[in-house]
PDB file of C-alpha atoms in Angstrom:
ATOM      1  CA  MET P 196     113.240 106.226 140.684  1.00 30.00           C
ATOM      2  CA  ALA P 197     114.175 104.065 138.245  1.00 37.00           C
ATOM      3  CA  ILE P 198     117.138 102.266 138.365  1.00 38.00           C
ATOM      4  CA  VAL P 199     120.247 102.074 135.997  1.00 37.00           C
ATOM      5  CA  ASP P 200     122.636  99.480 134.914  1.00 42.00           C
ATOM      6  CA  THR P 201     125.233 101.427 133.993  1.00 37.00           C
ATOM      7  CA  ALA P 202     126.964  98.473 132.282  1.00 41.00           C
ATOM      8  CA  ALA P 203     123.756  98.284 129.237  1.00 46.00           C
ATOM      9  CA  THR P 204     123.207 100.764 127.192  1.00 49.00           C
ATOM     10  CA  VAL P 205     121.270 101.315 124.365  1.00 48.00           C
ATOM     11  CA  ARG P 206     122.118 104.028 121.288  1.00 51.00           C
ATOM     12  CA  GLY P 207     125.281 105.032 123.933  1.00 55.00           C
ATOM     13  CA  GLN P 208     122.504 105.940 126.788  1.00 65.00           C
ATOM     14  CA  ALA P 209     122.062 104.294 129.949  1.00 71.00           C
ATOM     15  CA  LYS P 210     119.136 102.106 130.699  1.00 77.00           C
ATOM     16  CA  PRO P 211     116.850 101.275 133.286  1.00 86.00           C
ATOM     17  CA  LYS P 212     117.629  97.790 134.715  1.00 92.00           C
ATOM     18  CA  VAL P 213     114.294  95.209 134.016  1.00 94.00           C
ATOM     19  CA  THR P 214     113.762  92.563 137.462  1.00 96.00           C
ATOM     20  CA  VAL P 215     111.483  89.654 136.536  1.00 97.00           C
ATOM     21  CA  LYS P 216     108.795  92.098 138.172  1.00 96.00           C
ATOM     22  CA  ASP P 217     108.611  94.228 135.673  1.00 96.00           C
ATOM     23  CA  LEU P 218     107.598  91.182 133.652  1.00 97.00           C
ATOM     24  CA  LYS P 219     104.412  90.372 134.232  1.00 97.00           C
ATOM     25  CA  GLY P 220     102.197  90.343 131.779  1.00 95.00           C
ATOM     26  CA  LYS P 221      99.023  91.749 132.820  1.00 93.00           C
ATOM     27  CA  VAL P 222      96.859  88.887 133.012  1.00 94.00           C
ATOM     28  CA  ASP P 223      98.008  86.025 135.323  1.00 96.00           C
ATOM     29  CA  PRO P 224      98.587  82.098 133.560  1.00 96.00           C
ATOM     30  CA  ASP P 225      95.248  80.201 133.691  1.00 94.00           C
ATOM     31  CA  TRP P 226      97.873  76.981 133.877  1.00 97.00           C
ATOM     32  CA  CYS P 227      96.655  73.885 136.286  1.00 97.00           C
ATOM     33  CA  PRO P 228      98.083  74.007 139.659  1.00 97.00           C
ATOM     34  CA  GLY P 229     101.670  72.330 139.397  1.00 96.00           C
ATOM     35  CA  CYS P 230     102.232  72.414 135.891  1.00 97.00           C
ATOM     36  CA  GLY P 231     105.423  72.816 134.443  1.00 97.00           C
ATOM     37  CA  ASP P 232     104.807  75.750 132.513  1.00 98.00           C
ATOM     38  CA  PHE P 233     104.472  78.032 135.193  1.00 98.00           C
ATOM     39  CA  GLY P 234     108.456  77.068 135.399  1.00 98.00           C
ATOM     40  CA  VAL P 235     109.264  77.429 131.744  1.00 98.00           C
ATOM     41  CA  LEU P 236     107.672  81.027 132.156  1.00 98.00           C
ATOM     42  CA  ALA P 237     109.679  81.685 135.232  1.00 98.00           C
ATOM     43  CA  ALA P 238     112.721  81.179 134.274  1.00 98.00           C
ATOM     44  CA  LEU P 239     112.917  83.057 131.348  1.00 98.00           C
ATOM     45  CA  LYS P 240     111.766  85.864 133.341  1.00 98.00           C
ATOM     46  CA  GLN P 241     115.124  84.973 134.486  1.00 98.00           C
ATOM     47  CA  ALA P 242     116.700  84.832 132.014  1.00 98.00           C
ATOM     48  CA  ILE P 243     115.544  88.274 130.026  1.00 98.00           C
ATOM     49  CA  ALA P 244     116.288  89.808 133.084  1.00 98.00           C
ATOM     50  CA  GLU P 245     119.966  88.791 133.646  1.00 97.00           C
ATOM     51  CA  LEU P 246     120.346  89.849 130.671  1.00 97.00           C
ATOM     52  CA  GLY P 247     119.328  92.995 130.237  1.00 96.00           C
ATOM     53  CA  PHE P 248     117.021  92.641 127.637  1.00 97.00           C
ATOM     54  CA  GLN P 249     114.263  95.887 127.789  1.00 97.00           C
ATOM     55  CA  PRO P 250     110.608  94.208 126.960  1.00 97.00           C
ATOM     56  CA  HIS P 251     110.173  96.225 123.883  1.00 96.00           C
ATOM     57  CA  GLU P 252     113.785  94.249 123.095  1.00 97.00           C
ATOM     58  CA  VAL P 253     112.046  91.057 122.762  1.00 98.00           C
ATOM     59  CA  LEU P 254     109.265  89.565 121.318  1.00 98.00           C
ATOM     60  CA  THR P 255     107.724  86.653 122.007  1.00 98.00           C
ATOM     61  CA  ILE P 256     105.787  84.552 119.715  1.00 98.00           C
ATOM     62  CA  SER P 257     103.039  81.095 120.756  1.00 98.00           C
ATOM     63  CA  GLY P 258     101.178  78.694 118.524  1.00 97.00           C
ATOM     64  CA  ILE P 259      98.795  77.341 120.084  1.00 96.00           C
ATOM     65  CA  GLY P 260      97.775  74.865 123.354  1.00 96.00           C
ATOM     66  CA  CYS P 261      98.232  75.407 127.211  1.00 95.00           C
ATOM     67  CA  SER P 262     101.705  76.483 127.072  1.00 95.00           C
ATOM     68  CA  SER P 263     101.730  78.630 123.499  1.00 96.00           C
ATOM     69  CA  ASN P 264      99.110  80.935 125.922  1.00 96.00           C
ATOM     70  CA  LEU P 265     103.010  82.039 127.761  1.00 97.00           C
ATOM     71  CA  PRO P 266     103.197  84.965 125.129  1.00 97.00           C
ATOM     72  CA  GLY P 267     100.108  87.629 127.182  1.00 95.00           C
ATOM     73  CA  TYR P 268     102.204  85.954 130.490  1.00 97.00           C
ATOM     74  CA  LEU P 269     104.998  88.618 129.632  1.00 97.00           C
ATOM     75  CA  ASN P 270     105.713  91.997 129.247  1.00 97.00           C
ATOM     76  CA  THR P 271     106.847  91.682 126.003  1.00 97.00           C
ATOM     77  CA  TYR P 272     106.064  91.744 122.433  1.00 97.00           C
ATOM     78  CA  GLY P 273     103.279  89.107 121.483  1.00 97.00           C
ATOM     79  CA  MET P 274     102.060  86.950 119.775  1.00 97.00           C
ATOM     80  CA  HIS P 275      99.038  84.504 119.617  1.00 96.00           C
ATOM     81  CA  THR P 276      99.629  82.744 116.071  1.00 97.00           C
ATOM     82  CA  LEU P 277      98.543  79.653 114.480  1.00 96.00           C
ATOM     83  CA  HIS P 278      98.436  76.051 115.618  1.00 96.00           C
ATOM     84  CA  GLY P 279     102.481  74.770 114.822  1.00 96.00           C
ATOM     85  CA  ARG P 280     102.890  78.772 112.677  1.00 97.00           C
ATOM     86  CA  ALA P 281     104.568  80.114 115.562  1.00 98.00           C
ATOM     87  CA  VAL P 282     108.167  79.694 113.924  1.00 98.00           C
ATOM     88  CA  ALA P 283     107.437  80.559 110.933  1.00 98.00           C
ATOM     89  CA  VAL P 284     105.646  84.150 112.153  1.00 98.00           C
ATOM     90  CA  ALA P 285     108.826  84.068 114.514  1.00 98.00           C
ATOM     91  CA  THR P 286     111.150  83.948 111.314  1.00 97.00           C
ATOM     92  CA  GLY P 287     109.487  85.556 109.417  1.00 96.00           C
ATOM     93  CA  ALA P 288     109.483  88.255 112.044  1.00 96.00           C
ATOM     94  CA  GLN P 289     113.524  88.245 112.587  1.00 96.00           C
ATOM     95  CA  LEU P 290     114.206  88.580 109.781  1.00 94.00           C
ATOM     96  CA  ALA P 291     111.496  91.771 109.231  1.00 93.00           C
ATOM     97  CA  ASN P 292     113.479  93.410 112.098  1.00 93.00           C
ATOM     98  CA  HIS P 293     116.761  91.890 112.890  1.00 89.00           C
ATOM     99  CA  GLU P 294     117.010  93.203 116.059  1.00 89.00           C
ATOM    100  CA  LEU P 295     114.594  92.593 118.168  1.00 94.00           C
ATOM    101  CA  LYS P 296     115.425  89.200 120.150  1.00 97.00           C
ATOM    102  CA  ILE P 297     112.616  87.093 118.687  1.00 98.00           C
ATOM    103  CA  VAL P 298     111.682  84.211 121.101  1.00 98.00           C
ATOM    104  CA  ALA P 299     108.886  81.126 120.303  1.00 98.00           C
ATOM    105  CA  THR P 300     107.061  79.093 122.984  1.00 98.00           C
ATOM    106  CA  GLY P 301     105.281  76.443 122.180  1.00 97.00           C
ATOM    107  CA  GLY P 302     103.682  72.721 123.212  1.00 97.00           C
ATOM    108  CA  ASP P 303     105.438  69.783 121.485  1.00 97.00           C
ATOM    109  CA  GLY P 304     102.230  69.089 119.930  1.00 96.00           C
ATOM    110  CA  ASP P 305     102.337  72.895 118.293  1.00 96.00           C
ATOM    111  CA  GLY P 306     106.164  72.346 116.934  1.00 97.00           C
ATOM    112  CA  TYR P 307     107.317  68.986 116.838  1.00 97.00           C
ATOM    113  CA  GLY P 308     103.676  67.090 115.005  1.00 96.00           C
ATOM    114  CA  ILE P 309     101.288  70.139 113.698  1.00 95.00           C
ATOM    115  CA  GLY P 310     104.256  73.077 113.195  1.00 96.00           C
ATOM    116  CA  GLY P 311     106.974  69.818 112.233  1.00 96.00           C
ATOM    117  CA  ASN P 312     108.186  71.099 109.089  1.00 97.00           C
ATOM    118  CA  HIS P 313     108.887  75.022 109.682  1.00 97.00           C
ATOM    119  CA  PHE P 314     110.853  73.409 112.843  1.00 98.00           C
ATOM    120  CA  VAL P 315     112.541  71.217 110.474  1.00 98.00           C
ATOM    121  CA  HIS P 316     113.800  74.269 108.094  1.00 98.00           C
ATOM    122  CA  ALA P 317     114.052  76.598 110.435  1.00 98.00           C
ATOM    123  CA  MET P 318     117.094  74.968 111.949  1.00 98.00           C
ATOM    124  CA  ARG P 319     118.446  73.897 108.786  1.00 98.00           C
ATOM    125  CA  ARG P 320     118.359  78.263 107.287  1.00 97.00           C
ATOM    126  CA  ASN P 321     120.247  78.879 111.319  1.00 98.00           C
ATOM    127  CA  VAL P 322     117.462  81.653 111.628  1.00 97.00           C
ATOM    128  CA  ASP P 323     118.513  83.616 114.868  1.00 98.00           C
ATOM    129  CA  LEU P 324     115.491  82.621 116.721  1.00 98.00           C
ATOM    130  CA  THR P 325     115.187  80.563 120.476  1.00 98.00           C
ATOM    131  CA  TYR P 326     112.937  77.912 120.230  1.00 98.00           C
ATOM    132  CA  ILE P 327     111.856  76.509 124.202  1.00 98.00           C
ATOM    133  CA  VAL P 328     109.151  73.923 123.782  1.00 98.00           C
ATOM    134  CA  MET P 329     107.228  73.161 126.840  1.00 98.00           C
ATOM    135  CA  ASN P 330     107.589  69.058 125.961  1.00 98.00           C
ATOM    136  CA  ASN P 331     104.775  67.114 128.189  1.00 97.00           C
ATOM    137  CA  GLN P 332     104.616  64.265 125.933  1.00 96.00           C
ATOM    138  CA  VAL P 333     101.409  64.631 125.774  1.00 96.00           C
ATOM    139  CA  TYR P 334      98.512  67.432 123.806  1.00 95.00           C
ATOM    140  CA  GLY P 335      96.735  68.813 126.759  1.00 93.00           C
ATOM    141  CA  LEU P 336      94.327  72.120 125.929  1.00 93.00           C
ATOM    142  CA  THR P 337      92.751  69.290 123.878  1.00 93.00           C
ATOM    143  CA  THR P 338      92.152  66.819 126.529  1.00 93.00           C
ATOM    144  CA  GLY P 339      94.714  64.701 126.858  1.00 94.00           C
ATOM    145  CA  GLN P 340      95.588  62.874 123.735  1.00 95.00           C
ATOM    146  CA  LEU P 341      98.663  61.161 121.815  1.00 94.00           C
ATOM    147  CA  SER P 342     101.636  63.339 121.199  1.00 96.00           C
ATOM    148  CA  PRO P 343     104.396  63.664 118.607  1.00 96.00           C
ATOM    149  CA  THR P 344     107.412  62.912 121.506  1.00 97.00           C
ATOM    150  CA  SER P 345     104.230  60.466 124.470  1.00 96.00           C
ATOM    151  CA  VAL P 346     106.658  56.747 124.812  1.00 95.00           C
ATOM    152  CA  LYS P 347     105.673  54.143 123.451  1.00 95.00           C
ATOM    153  CA  GLY P 348     103.005  51.928 125.237  1.00 95.00           C
ATOM    154  CA  MET P 349     101.693  55.002 126.545  1.00 94.00           C
ATOM    155  CA  GLN P 350      97.939  55.047 127.084  1.00 94.00           C
ATOM    156  CA  THR P 351      95.621  58.648 126.481  1.00 93.00           C
ATOM    157  CA  LYS P 352      92.136  59.176 125.263  1.00 91.00           C
ATOM    158  CA  SER P 353      93.843  59.000 121.163  1.00 94.00           C
ATOM    159  CA  THR P 354      95.065  55.212 122.414  1.00 95.00           C
ATOM    160  CA  PRO P 355      93.355  53.149 125.206  1.00 94.00           C
ATOM    161  CA  PHE P 356      94.791  50.585 124.462  1.00 96.00           C
ATOM    162  CA  GLY P 357      98.125  51.802 124.151  1.00 94.00           C
ATOM    163  CA  SER P 358     100.310  53.649 121.829  1.00 94.00           C
ATOM    164  CA  VAL P 359     102.005  52.200 118.754  1.00 97.00           C
ATOM    165  CA  GLU P 360     104.135  54.684 116.995  1.00 95.00           C
ATOM    166  CA  ASN P 361     107.607  55.496 118.042  1.00 96.00           C
ATOM    167  CA  PRO P 362     107.895  59.566 119.881  1.00 96.00           C
ATOM    168  CA  ILE P 363     109.997  61.827 117.895  1.00 96.00           C
ATOM    169  CA  ASN P 364     113.548  62.454 119.870  1.00 97.00           C
ATOM    170  CA  PRO P 365     113.375  66.417 118.978  1.00 98.00           C
ATOM    171  CA  ILE P 366     117.257  66.854 119.904  1.00 98.00           C
ATOM    172  CA  PRO P 367     118.931  63.941 118.061  1.00 98.00           C
ATOM    173  CA  LEU P 368     116.652  65.429 115.152  1.00 98.00           C
ATOM    174  CA  ALA P 369     117.072  69.304 115.681  1.00 98.00           C
ATOM    175  CA  ILE P 370     121.203  68.599 115.926  1.00 98.00           C
ATOM    176  CA  ALA P 371     120.828  66.038 112.854  1.00 98.00           C
ATOM    177  CA  ALA P 372     118.383  69.763 110.556  1.00 98.00           C
ATOM    178  CA  GLY P 373     121.211  71.669 111.147  1.00 98.00           C
ATOM    179  CA  ALA P 374     120.007  74.010 114.754  1.00 98.00           C
ATOM    180  CA  THR P 375     123.297  74.965 116.091  1.00 98.00           C
ATOM    181  CA  TYR P 376     122.365  75.131 120.347  1.00 98.00           C
ATOM    182  CA  VAL P 377     120.629  72.587 120.984  1.00 98.00           C
ATOM    183  CA  ALA P 378     119.562  72.079 124.780  1.00 98.00           C
ATOM    184  CA  ARG P 379     116.687  70.089 127.321  1.00 98.00           C
ATOM    185  CA  GLY P 380     115.774  71.555 130.680  1.00 98.00           C
ATOM    186  CA  PHE P 381     113.537  70.634 133.076  1.00 98.00           C
ATOM    187  CA  THR P 382     111.761  72.592 135.516  1.00 98.00           C
ATOM    188  CA  GLY P 383     112.027  71.015 138.436  1.00 97.00           C
ATOM    189  CA  GLN P 384     116.015  71.842 138.112  1.00 98.00           C
ATOM    190  CA  GLN P 385     114.831  75.613 137.492  1.00 97.00           C
ATOM    191  CA  LYS P 386     118.296  77.204 137.221  1.00 98.00           C
ATOM    192  CA  GLN P 387     120.676  74.919 135.763  1.00 98.00           C
ATOM    193  CA  LEU P 388     117.331  75.951 132.861  1.00 98.00           C
ATOM    194  CA  VAL P 389     117.624  79.927 133.597  1.00 98.00           C
ATOM    195  CA  GLU P 390     121.289  79.370 131.744  1.00 98.00           C
ATOM    196  CA  LEU P 391     120.186  76.568 128.986  1.00 98.00           C
ATOM    197  CA  ILE P 392     117.921  79.937 128.521  1.00 98.00           C
ATOM    198  CA  LYS P 393     120.473  82.359 128.924  1.00 98.00           C
ATOM    199  CA  GLY P 394     122.607  80.561 126.420  1.00 98.00           C
ATOM    200  CA  GLY P 395     119.727  79.839 123.715  1.00 98.00           C
ATOM    201  CA  LEU P 396     119.319  83.640 123.718  1.00 98.00           C
ATOM    202  CA  GLU P 397     122.506  85.111 124.062  1.00 98.00           C
ATOM    203  CA  HIS P 398     123.399  82.415 120.723  1.00 98.00           C
ATOM    204  CA  LYS P 399     124.150  84.431 116.576  1.00 97.00           C
ATOM    205  CA  GLY P 400     121.225  81.163 115.313  1.00 98.00           C
ATOM    206  CA  PHE P 401     118.717  78.989 115.846  1.00 98.00           C
ATOM    207  CA  ALA P 402     118.775  77.801 119.864  1.00 98.00           C
ATOM    208  CA  LEU P 403     116.522  74.690 120.113  1.00 98.00           C
ATOM    209  CA  ILE P 404     115.740  74.394 124.444  1.00 98.00           C
ATOM    210  CA  ASP P 405     113.184  71.352 124.736  1.00 98.00           C
ATOM    211  CA  THR P 406     112.125  71.015 128.661  1.00 98.00           C
ATOM    212  CA  PHE P 407     110.026  68.504 129.920  1.00 98.00           C
ATOM    213  CA  SER P 408     107.576  70.093 131.743  1.00 98.00           C
ATOM    214  CA  PRO P 409     105.126  67.601 133.159  1.00 97.00           C
ATOM    215  CA  CYS P 410     101.163  67.321 132.922  1.00 97.00           C
ATOM    216  CA  VAL P 411      99.736  67.237 135.754  1.00 97.00           C
ATOM    217  CA  THR P 412      96.169  66.142 134.352  1.00 97.00           C
ATOM    218  CA  TYR P 413      96.657  64.453 131.730  1.00 96.00           C
ATOM    219  CA  ASN P 414      99.877  62.287 132.005  1.00 96.00           C
ATOM    220  CA  HIS P 415     100.377  60.836 134.536  1.00 95.00           C
ATOM    221  CA  ASP P 416     103.555  58.609 133.413  1.00 95.00           C
ATOM    222  CA  ASN P 417     106.224  61.535 132.637  1.00 96.00           C
ATOM    223  CA  THR P 418     106.144  63.167 136.388  1.00 96.00           C
ATOM    224  CA  HIS P 419     107.881  65.615 137.649  1.00 97.00           C
ATOM    225  CA  GLU P 420     108.921  62.599 139.988  1.00 97.00           C
ATOM    226  CA  PHE P 421     109.666  60.819 137.384  1.00 97.00           C
ATOM    227  CA  PHE P 422     112.504  62.806 136.109  1.00 97.00           C
ATOM    228  CA  LYS P 423     113.797  63.723 139.482  1.00 97.00           C
ATOM    229  CA  GLN P 424     114.249  60.027 139.568  1.00 97.00           C
ATOM    230  CA  ARG P 425     116.580  59.886 136.014  1.00 98.00           C
ATOM    231  CA  THR P 426     117.384  63.086 135.220  1.00 98.00           C
ATOM    232  CA  ARG P 427     121.343  63.811 134.479  1.00 98.00           C
ATOM    233  CA  LYS P 428     123.612  66.856 134.117  1.00 98.00           C
ATOM    234  CA  LEU P 429     125.542  66.598 131.364  1.00 98.00           C
ATOM    235  CA  GLU P 430     128.103  68.769 132.713  1.00 95.00           C
ATOM    236  CA  GLU P 431     128.730  66.098 135.749  1.00 96.00           C
ATOM    237  CA  MET P 432     129.009  63.349 132.658  1.00 96.00           C
ATOM    238  CA  GLY P 433     132.167  65.125 131.603  1.00 96.00           C
ATOM    239  CA  HIS P 434     130.005  66.326 128.258  1.00 98.00           C
ATOM    240  CA  ASP P 435     132.200  68.106 125.185  1.00 98.00           C
ATOM    241  CA  PRO P 436     129.251  70.208 123.471  1.00 98.00           C
ATOM    242  CA  ALA P 437     131.071  70.872 120.460  1.00 98.00           C
ATOM    243  CA  ASP P 438     131.370  66.623 119.892  1.00 98.00           C
ATOM    244  CA  ARG P 439     128.363  66.468 117.518  1.00 98.00           C
ATOM    245  CA  ASN P 440     128.782  63.359 116.932  1.00 97.00           C
ATOM    246  CA  ALA P 441     128.542  62.551 121.466  1.00 98.00           C
ATOM    247  CA  ALA P 442     125.975  65.326 121.362  1.00 98.00           C
ATOM    248  CA  ILE P 443     123.737  63.241 119.300  1.00 98.00           C
ATOM    249  CA  ALA P 444     124.918  60.217 120.604  1.00 97.00           C
ATOM    250  CA  ARG P 445     123.630  61.919 123.808  1.00 97.00           C
ATOM    251  CA  GLY P 446     120.573  62.474 122.869  1.00 97.00           C
ATOM    252  CA  GLY P 447     119.345  59.529 122.100  1.00 96.00           C
ATOM    253  CA  GLU P 448     119.642  57.890 125.794  1.00 96.00           C
ATOM    254  CA  TRP P 449     116.604  57.747 127.844  1.00 95.00           C
ATOM    255  CA  GLY P 450     116.205  54.954 130.448  1.00 94.00           C
ATOM    256  CA  GLU P 451     116.814  54.409 134.050  1.00 96.00           C
ATOM    257  CA  THR P 452     118.481  58.411 133.107  1.00 97.00           C
ATOM    258  CA  ILE P 453     117.655  60.508 130.890  1.00 98.00           C
ATOM    259  CA  PRO P 454     120.667  63.735 130.246  1.00 98.00           C
ATOM    260  CA  ILE P 455     119.227  67.521 130.398  1.00 98.00           C
ATOM    261  CA  GLY P 456     121.368  70.420 129.936  1.00 98.00           C
ATOM    262  CA  LEU P 457     123.476  71.516 126.777  1.00 98.00           C
ATOM    263  CA  PHE P 458     123.961  69.004 124.235  1.00 98.00           C
ATOM    264  CA  TYR P 459     125.557  70.926 120.826  1.00 98.00           C
ATOM    265  CA  LYS P 460     126.338  74.542 120.422  1.00 98.00           C
ATOM    266  CA  ASN P 461     127.880  75.482 117.358  1.00 98.00           C
ATOM    267  CA  ASP P 462     129.713  79.689 117.080  1.00 97.00           C
ATOM    268  CA  ASP P 463     131.005  78.668 113.373  1.00 96.00           C
ATOM    269  CA  LEU P 464     127.807  78.840 110.954  1.00 96.00           C
ATOM    270  CA  PRO P 465     125.790  81.955 110.036  1.00 96.00           C
ATOM    271  CA  ALA P 466     122.557  82.200 110.936  1.00 96.00           C
ATOM    272  CA  LEU P 467     120.206  82.898 108.420  1.00 94.00           C
ATOM    273  CA  ASP P 468     119.801  86.948 108.215  1.00 93.00           C
ATOM    274  CA  GLU P 469     124.332  86.766 108.315  1.00 92.00           C
ATOM    275  CA  LEU P 470     123.906  85.291 105.272  1.00 92.00           C
ATOM    276  CA  GLU P 471     121.008  87.862 103.322  1.00 87.00           C
ATOM    277  CA  PRO P 472     122.849  90.712 101.040  1.00 87.00           C
ATOM    278  CA  VAL P 473     119.504  92.796 101.712  1.00 83.00           C
ATOM    279  CA  LEU P 474     119.999  93.048 105.175  1.00 84.00           C
ATOM    280  CA  ALA P 475     123.979  92.482 105.193  1.00 77.00           C
ATOM    281  CA  GLU P 476     123.490  96.912 105.042  1.00 77.00           C
ATOM    282  CA  GLY P 477     121.189  99.949 106.388  1.00 77.00           C
ATOM    283  CA  GLY P 478     119.284  98.392 109.360  1.00 80.00           C
ATOM    284  CA  ALA P 479     116.388  96.652 109.816  1.00 85.00           C
ATOM    285  CA  LEU P 480     113.376  96.320 107.313  1.00 86.00           C
ATOM    286  CA  ALA P 481     110.662  97.204 109.807  1.00 86.00           C
ATOM    287  CA  ARG P 482     112.608 100.297 110.975  1.00 84.00           C
ATOM    288  CA  ARG P 483     113.733 101.461 106.907  1.00 83.00           C
ATOM    289  CA  PRO P 484     111.113 103.769 104.606  1.00 81.00           C
ATOM    290  CA  LEU P 485     108.687 101.816 102.116  1.00 77.00           C
ATOM    291  CA  GLU P 486     108.998 104.141  98.839  1.00 79.00           C
ATOM    292  CA  ILE P 487     111.882 103.239  96.388  1.00 81.00           C
ATOM    293  CA  SER P 488     114.164 105.293  94.799  1.00 82.00           C
ATOM    294  CA  LYS P 489     112.870 106.465  91.768  1.00 87.00           C
ATOM    295  CA  GLU P 490     115.526 105.456  89.554  1.00 89.00           C
ATOM    296  CA  ASN P 491     114.875 102.064  91.053  1.00 86.00           C
ATOM    297  CA  ALA P 492     111.099 103.090  90.478  1.00 87.00           C
ATOM    298  CA  ARG P 493     111.556 104.101  86.610  1.00 91.00           C
ATOM    299  CA  ALA P 494     114.037 101.300  86.627  1.00 92.00           C
ATOM    300  CA  LEU P 495     111.187  97.834  87.144  1.00 88.00           C
ATOM    301  CA  VAL P 496     108.663 100.137  84.851  1.00 92.00           C
ATOM    302  CA  GLU P 497     110.773  99.898  82.177  1.00 91.00           C
ATOM    303  CA  GLU P 498     111.337  95.803  82.675  1.00 91.00           C
ATOM    304  CA  LEU P 499     107.998  95.346  82.569  1.00 91.00           C
ATOM    305  CA  LEU P 500     107.398  98.189  79.831  1.00 86.00           C
TER     306      LEU P 500
END
């Protein structure tokens, strides 16, 4: 017999309580043993279950890469799309059906490199979606090349003598671009990561959760132990997420102390679907009749002729 959560209803009807077990996909992850992505998948399942979302109420969209295989390991609606295009597809899905909870997932190369243009403009528009980036500072699927977040001097297959490039810092970039929920998690801090993802899912607007997800195979610099020794929770540092300038400053810190947690949150800026008149009434576009009224059809014909 299904367990019913009386506090959670859909159109007035009680809905069954979803457990982490219910959210297990039909296939098992093929990530390397010890990969941080296992922690992200577990945290996302836990967050969805604790918030009471049904599998059919969530759409998970990814690009290409090790971490981008995640939608196949999760029992929700899912799309495995093109390299760097997860946020673009997620934007279209959100505007077509803003009743769905949209989650985009991927890696630092997929999101900040190949998909960097979509990333910036989705934040500028404040699209209502949650973007979880599994940041391992290397291209893992293609066997260990330099990524946009690799630290300067890092030796990889594509930079055997050390990288000469400065890395992207997604936290201040996201805040400056217009994201209204900006956080950083670490798979070694699972309880905090669950709470950060829950906050992103509940937030109305673009939520970025950049997550340190160590690559155990190709990145031997930024390891689990590296982050364990350096990460410090923002809530223990007295940080105020409403302070935009302080959030940008904290986001720029990288050294013996690397802050993790909620950097910035702004609940006052409307999301894109709230500003679009077509979506203001009548419900999700995906559920509306495809045909147009005879009056509108006649007006279009007269205008064209």
